[in-house]
Every structure is written in C-alpha cells, then in structure tokens.
C-alpha positions as semicolon CSV with decimal commas, in nm:
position;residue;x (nm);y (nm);z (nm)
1;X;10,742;8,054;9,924
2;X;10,863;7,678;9,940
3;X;11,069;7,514;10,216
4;X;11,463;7,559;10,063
5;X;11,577;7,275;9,911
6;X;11,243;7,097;9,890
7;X;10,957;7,058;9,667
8;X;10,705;6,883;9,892
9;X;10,462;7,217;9,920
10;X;10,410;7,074;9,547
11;X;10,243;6,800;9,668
12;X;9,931;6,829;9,887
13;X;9,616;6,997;9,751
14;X;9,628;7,362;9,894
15;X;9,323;7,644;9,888
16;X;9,385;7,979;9,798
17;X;9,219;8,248;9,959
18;X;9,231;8,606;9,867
19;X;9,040;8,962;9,897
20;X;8,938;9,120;9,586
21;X;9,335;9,369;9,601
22;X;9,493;9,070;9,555
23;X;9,273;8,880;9,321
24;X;9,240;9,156;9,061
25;X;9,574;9,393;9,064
26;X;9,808;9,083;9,143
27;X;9,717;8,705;9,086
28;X;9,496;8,784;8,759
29;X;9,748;8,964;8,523
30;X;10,008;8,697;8,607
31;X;9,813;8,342;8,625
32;X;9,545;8,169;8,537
33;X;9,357;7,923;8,637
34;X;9,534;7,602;8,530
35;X;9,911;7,791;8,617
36;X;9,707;7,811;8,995
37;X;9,603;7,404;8,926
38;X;10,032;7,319;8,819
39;X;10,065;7,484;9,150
40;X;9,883;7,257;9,354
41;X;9,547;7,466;9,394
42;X;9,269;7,283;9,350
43;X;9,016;7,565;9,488
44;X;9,010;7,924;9,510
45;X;8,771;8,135;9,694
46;X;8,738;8,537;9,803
47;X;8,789;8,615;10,154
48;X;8,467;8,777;10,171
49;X;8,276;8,493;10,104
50;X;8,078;8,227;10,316
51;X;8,358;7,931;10,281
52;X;8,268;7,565;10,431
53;X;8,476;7,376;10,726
54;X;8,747;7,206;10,494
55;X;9,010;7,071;10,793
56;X;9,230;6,793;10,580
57;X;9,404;7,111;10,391
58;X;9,598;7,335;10,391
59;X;9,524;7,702;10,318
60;X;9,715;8,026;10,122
61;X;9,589;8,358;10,227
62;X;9,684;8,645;9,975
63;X;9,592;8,966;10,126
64;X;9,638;9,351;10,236
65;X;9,690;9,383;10,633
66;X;9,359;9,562;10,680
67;X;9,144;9,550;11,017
68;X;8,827;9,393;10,832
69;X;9,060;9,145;10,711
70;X;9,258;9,051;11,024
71;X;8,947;9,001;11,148
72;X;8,789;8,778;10,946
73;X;9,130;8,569;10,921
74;X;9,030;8,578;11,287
75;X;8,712;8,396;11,271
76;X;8,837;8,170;10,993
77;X;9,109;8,046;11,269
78;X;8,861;8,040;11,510
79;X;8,619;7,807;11,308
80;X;8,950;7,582;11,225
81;X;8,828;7,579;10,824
82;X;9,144;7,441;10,745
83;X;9,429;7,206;10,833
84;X;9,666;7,480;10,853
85;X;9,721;7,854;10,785
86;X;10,035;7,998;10,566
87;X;9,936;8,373;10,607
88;X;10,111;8,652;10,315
89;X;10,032;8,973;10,359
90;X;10,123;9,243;10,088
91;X;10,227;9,500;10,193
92;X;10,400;9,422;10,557
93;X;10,191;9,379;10,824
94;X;10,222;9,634;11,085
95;X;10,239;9,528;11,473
96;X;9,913;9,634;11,607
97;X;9,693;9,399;11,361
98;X;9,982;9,159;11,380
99;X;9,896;9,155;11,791
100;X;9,522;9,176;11,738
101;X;9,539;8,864;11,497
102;X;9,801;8,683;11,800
103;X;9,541;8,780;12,027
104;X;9,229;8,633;11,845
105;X;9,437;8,320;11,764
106;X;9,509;8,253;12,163
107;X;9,158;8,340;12,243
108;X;8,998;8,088;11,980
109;X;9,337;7,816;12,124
110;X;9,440;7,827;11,749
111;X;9,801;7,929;11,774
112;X;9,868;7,590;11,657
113;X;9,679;7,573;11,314
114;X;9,908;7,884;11,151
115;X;10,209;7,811;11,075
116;X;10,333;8,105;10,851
117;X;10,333;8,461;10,858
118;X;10,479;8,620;10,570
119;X;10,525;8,966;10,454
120;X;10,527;9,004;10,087
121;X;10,593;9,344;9,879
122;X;10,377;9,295;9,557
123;X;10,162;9,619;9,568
124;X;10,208;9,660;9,180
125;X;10,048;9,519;8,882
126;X;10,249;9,320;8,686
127;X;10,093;9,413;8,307
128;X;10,369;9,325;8,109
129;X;10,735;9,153;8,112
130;X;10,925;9,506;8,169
131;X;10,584;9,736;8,223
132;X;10,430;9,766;8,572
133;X;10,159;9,989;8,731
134;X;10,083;10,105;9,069
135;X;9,708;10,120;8,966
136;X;9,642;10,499;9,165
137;X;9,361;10,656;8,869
138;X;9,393;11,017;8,924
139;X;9,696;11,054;9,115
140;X;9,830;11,319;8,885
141;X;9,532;11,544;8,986
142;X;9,530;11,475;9,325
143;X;9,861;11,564;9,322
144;X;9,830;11,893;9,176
145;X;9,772;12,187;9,421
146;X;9,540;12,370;9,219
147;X;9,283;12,077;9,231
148;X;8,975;12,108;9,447
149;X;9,040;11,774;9,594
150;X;9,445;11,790;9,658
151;X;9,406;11,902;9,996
152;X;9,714;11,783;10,223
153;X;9,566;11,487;10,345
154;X;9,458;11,344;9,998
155;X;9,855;11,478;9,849
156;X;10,032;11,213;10,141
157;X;9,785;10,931;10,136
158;X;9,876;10,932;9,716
159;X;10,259;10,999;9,777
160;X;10,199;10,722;10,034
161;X;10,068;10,475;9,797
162;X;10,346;10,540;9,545
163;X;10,649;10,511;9,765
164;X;10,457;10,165;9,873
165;X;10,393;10,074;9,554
166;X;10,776;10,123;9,441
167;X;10,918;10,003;9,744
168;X;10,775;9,688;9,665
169;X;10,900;9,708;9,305
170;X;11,266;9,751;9,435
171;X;11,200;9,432;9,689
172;X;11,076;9,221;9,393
173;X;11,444;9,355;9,205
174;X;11,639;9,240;9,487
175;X;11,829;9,545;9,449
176;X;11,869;9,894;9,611
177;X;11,870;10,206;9,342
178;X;12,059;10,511;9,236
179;X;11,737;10,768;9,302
180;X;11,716;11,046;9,023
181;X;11,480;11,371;9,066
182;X;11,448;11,715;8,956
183;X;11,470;11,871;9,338
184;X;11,202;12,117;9,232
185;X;10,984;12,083;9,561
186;X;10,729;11,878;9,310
187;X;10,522;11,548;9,377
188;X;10,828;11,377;9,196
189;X;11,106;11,501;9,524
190;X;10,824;11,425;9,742
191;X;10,801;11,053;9,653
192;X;11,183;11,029;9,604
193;X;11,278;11,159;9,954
194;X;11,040;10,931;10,143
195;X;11,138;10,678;9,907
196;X;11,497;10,736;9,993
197;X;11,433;10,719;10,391
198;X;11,193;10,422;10,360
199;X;11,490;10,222;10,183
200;X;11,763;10,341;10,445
201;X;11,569;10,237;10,717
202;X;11,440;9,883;10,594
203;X;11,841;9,847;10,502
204;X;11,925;9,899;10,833
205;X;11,654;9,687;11,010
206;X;11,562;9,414;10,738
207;X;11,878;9,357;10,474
208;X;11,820;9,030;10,415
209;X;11,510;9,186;10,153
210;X;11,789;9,287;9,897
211;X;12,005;8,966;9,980
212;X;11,972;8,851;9,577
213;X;12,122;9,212;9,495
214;X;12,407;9,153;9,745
215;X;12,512;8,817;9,605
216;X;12,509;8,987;9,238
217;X;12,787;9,222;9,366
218;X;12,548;9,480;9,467
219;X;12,419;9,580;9,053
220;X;12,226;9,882;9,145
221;X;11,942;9,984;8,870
222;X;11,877;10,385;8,800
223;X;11,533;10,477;8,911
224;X;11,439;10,815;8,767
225;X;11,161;10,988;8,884
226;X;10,957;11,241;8,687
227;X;10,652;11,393;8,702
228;X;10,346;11,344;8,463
229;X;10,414;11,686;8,292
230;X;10,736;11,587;8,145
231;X;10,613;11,277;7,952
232;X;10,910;11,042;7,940
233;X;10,695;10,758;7,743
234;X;10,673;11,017;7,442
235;X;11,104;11,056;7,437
236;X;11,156;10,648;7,503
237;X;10,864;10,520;7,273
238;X;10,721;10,699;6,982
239;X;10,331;10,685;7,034
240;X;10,224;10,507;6,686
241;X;10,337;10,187;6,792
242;X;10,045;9,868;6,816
243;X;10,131;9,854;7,237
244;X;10,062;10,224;7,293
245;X;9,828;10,292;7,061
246;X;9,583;10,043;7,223
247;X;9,692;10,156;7,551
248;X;9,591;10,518;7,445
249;X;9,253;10,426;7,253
250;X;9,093;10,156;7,402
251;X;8,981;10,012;7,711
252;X;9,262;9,864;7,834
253;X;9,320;9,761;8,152
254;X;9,559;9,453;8,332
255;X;9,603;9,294;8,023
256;X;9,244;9,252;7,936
257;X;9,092;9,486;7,696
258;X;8,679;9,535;7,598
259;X;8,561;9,659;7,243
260;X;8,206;9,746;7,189
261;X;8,101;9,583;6,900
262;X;7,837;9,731;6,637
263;X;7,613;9,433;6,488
264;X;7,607;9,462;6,108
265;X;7,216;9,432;6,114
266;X;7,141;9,734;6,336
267;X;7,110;9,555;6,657
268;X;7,226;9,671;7,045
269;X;7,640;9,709;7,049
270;X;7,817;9,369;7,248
271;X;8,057;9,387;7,410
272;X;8,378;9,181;7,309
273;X;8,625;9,082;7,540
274;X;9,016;8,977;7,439
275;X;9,329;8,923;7,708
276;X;9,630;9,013;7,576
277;X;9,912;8,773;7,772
278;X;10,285;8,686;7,708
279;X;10,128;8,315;7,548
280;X;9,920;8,572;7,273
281;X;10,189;8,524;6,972
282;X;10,108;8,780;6,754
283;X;10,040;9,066;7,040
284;X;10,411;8,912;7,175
285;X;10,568;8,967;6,836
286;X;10,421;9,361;6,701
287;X;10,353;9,502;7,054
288;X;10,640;9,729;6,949
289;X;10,599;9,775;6,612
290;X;10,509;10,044;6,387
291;X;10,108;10,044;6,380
292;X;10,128;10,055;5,926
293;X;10,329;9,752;5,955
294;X;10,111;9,586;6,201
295;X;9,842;9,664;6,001
C-alpha cells in the first residue's frame, strides 16, 4: 500500500519478510522474483530465519497474526534490524496479539521504528486470472459427518477457514454479494450463514473495506454456494478441456506442475518441473480449449 498520490515508496530499497503462508499460497503464484526487484525489493528472506542487523532500510512483513509470529516480529523490533517496520498481516489481526506486540514494542523503546500496521484480507491463492483456491486439502471429508475425523471441532475450524478465506475474496472485489444456498442444513448453509453475519458486522464497523464497490454504484456479484456433491465445474466447463484435464491428471498445484519423466535408456525416472503463468503464451491461448485440438 503506497502513500495516495505519491510514488516515493518506489524509491528506497525495501526487504521483504515473510513466513512460509505467505510465501507459498500468496506472493509465489502471483510474482516473481524480478516483478518483487520492479518493486523496489532488493532482498527477501523467511521470517523464520536467522536475518543480520540491516538499520539503513526499510522492512515489509507479509504474514498470518499468529503468537510465534508476533513474537518473533517482537524480537526483530527489539534488535532494531531495520530502519523501519510497515507490518501487513493477512488475515486481520486480532487485539490480544495486537496488545502483546504494543507491549513488546514499549518494552524493547521501539514504538518509534514501526510505522504501519496493516490488515490485509488475501487468505486465497490466486492460481489463475478468474480461478482462486482457498488451499483446505480434505475439507470435503472433514466436512462430512460420517467421517472418522469430522468431529465438531474439526467441522468449525474448516467452515472457519472457508468463510475466512471468502471473506477475503469479497474484500479483494470491493464489493458486498447476493449469497445463494440450498438451505438444506449442509456444510454449504453453514459457510453461507456465518458468511452472511461476518459481512453484516464488518459493514457496520469497517465500511470503508467495500469503499471501491460503493463508488461503482454498489455492483453486487452473485456468490453461489454449493457443496462438493453437486459438481458445478462439470455443468460450467466440460472436463476434456487442456486446463482441466491437467488439473485432473497431473500434479498440479499453484501454477506449478511436476511430471516424472521415464529416461529412454532405462535409467531412474526425473522429475521435470514446468510453471504455467499468465506470460506462458501457448498455456494462455488453449487453457480452454478442446484437448483434440490442443493436441
């Protein structure tokens, strides 16, 4: 996020540090590392990692508003490793870690060095131009009641992760939707309802996160919500096309997809790697097509 109406945060060398949620659901499908170098980021580092006293610049933190990582934002404020710390946290940070990171700050006298806390909604993988994921394996089978593992606890924490993850797809819209579900007392109601509440009550206490949909005269998109039984992707997009075919048979996963390869003269399989990204022309071009005429 730059200062409106100014393109100076172009300018100085920045550091971008991230845990591994944000590295590999978020930053990697979307940039690379020369779109992170246009950007001013001349170094990029986990937040795990042992990072050296750098105090001439200014740092990005990318992260989820855990405990392990408010407190090792903690120490890094404490040690003053950089000029100055522009904090984003995905999703919201809630107010007792936002406190225990004040608190830390004021104990180490480092108030001064951060000057931005942010609260970002990106907990979705951006895969394609109009495709997202949440990235939750197995939630259709933890959501299932006849599963050995759906017990209640496991069934909310999942609903809990969706309604997060498609909160923060409505945020990144800018726009507030007409909710559609089959009000069958199924997973799909479940995420819809809390849905529903989570988006009255951020209306009412934070509006300015749909301002871009207000300004557009309010254009409200149609979420539908179904479950995994009745397979929508089937009725929208017939399954021999090139995109879903390797989506289906391969190893696909945030763009990037691995083929074992057989050597010719009998030797141990390698494994080939290939990302598939908007700048690929020919995966661009038959994504949609028929598989025979991609072929």
């Amino acid at each position: 996020n730059r200062e409106a109406g100014s393109d100076r945060w172009q300018e100085p060398w920045k550091v971008l540090i991230y845990d591994a949620y944000c590295r590999d659901v978020i930053i990697s499908p979307l940039l690379k590392v020369g779109d992170l170098r246009k950007a001013g980021i001349t170094l990029h580092l986990s937040l795990d990692t042992e990072r050296e006293v750098i105090s001439d610049v200014p740092a990005i933190y990318f992260m989820q508003p855990t405990q392990a990582n408010i407190r090792r934002l903690g120490d890094d404020c404490a040690r003053q490793l950089y000029e100055s710390f522009h904090i984003h946290f995905t999703p919201a940070v809630p107010r007792p870690l936002l406190e225990e990171l004040a608190a830390s700050t004021v104990e180490s006298n480092s108030v001064s060095t951060v000057s931005r806390v942010m609260d970002q909604y990106l907990n979705f993988a951006s895969v394609e131009e109009d495709f997202f994921s949440l990235q939750l394996p197995q939630s259709y089978l933890k959501l299932m009641r006849y599963a050995p593992a759906s017990i209640d606890s496991v069934i909310e924490a999942t609903i809990d992760s969706m309604v997060n993850g498609l909160f923060s797809a409505v945020v990144t819209l800018g726009a507030v939707p007409i909710l559609r579900y089959a009000a069958n007392g199924g997973p799909a109601q479940m995420v819809a309802e809390q849905l529903g509440r989570r988006l009255h009550d951020q209306l009412k206490a934070h509006p300015a996160l749909f301002s871009e949909g207000q300004a557009s005269g309010f254009q409200r998109p149609l979420l539908v919500l179904a479950e995994r039984s009745l397979d929508f992707s089937t009725m929208i997009q017939h399954a021999w096309s090139y995109c879903a075919l390797c989506h289906d048979l391969l190893d696909l996963r945030l763009n990037r997809v691995t083929i074992q390869e057989t050597p010719t003269d009998g030797g141990p399989k390698k494994s080939k790697t290939y990302d598939l990204h908007a700048s690929d022309s020919f995966w661009t071009e038959h994504m949609g097509a028929a598989f025979q005429s991609v072929a």
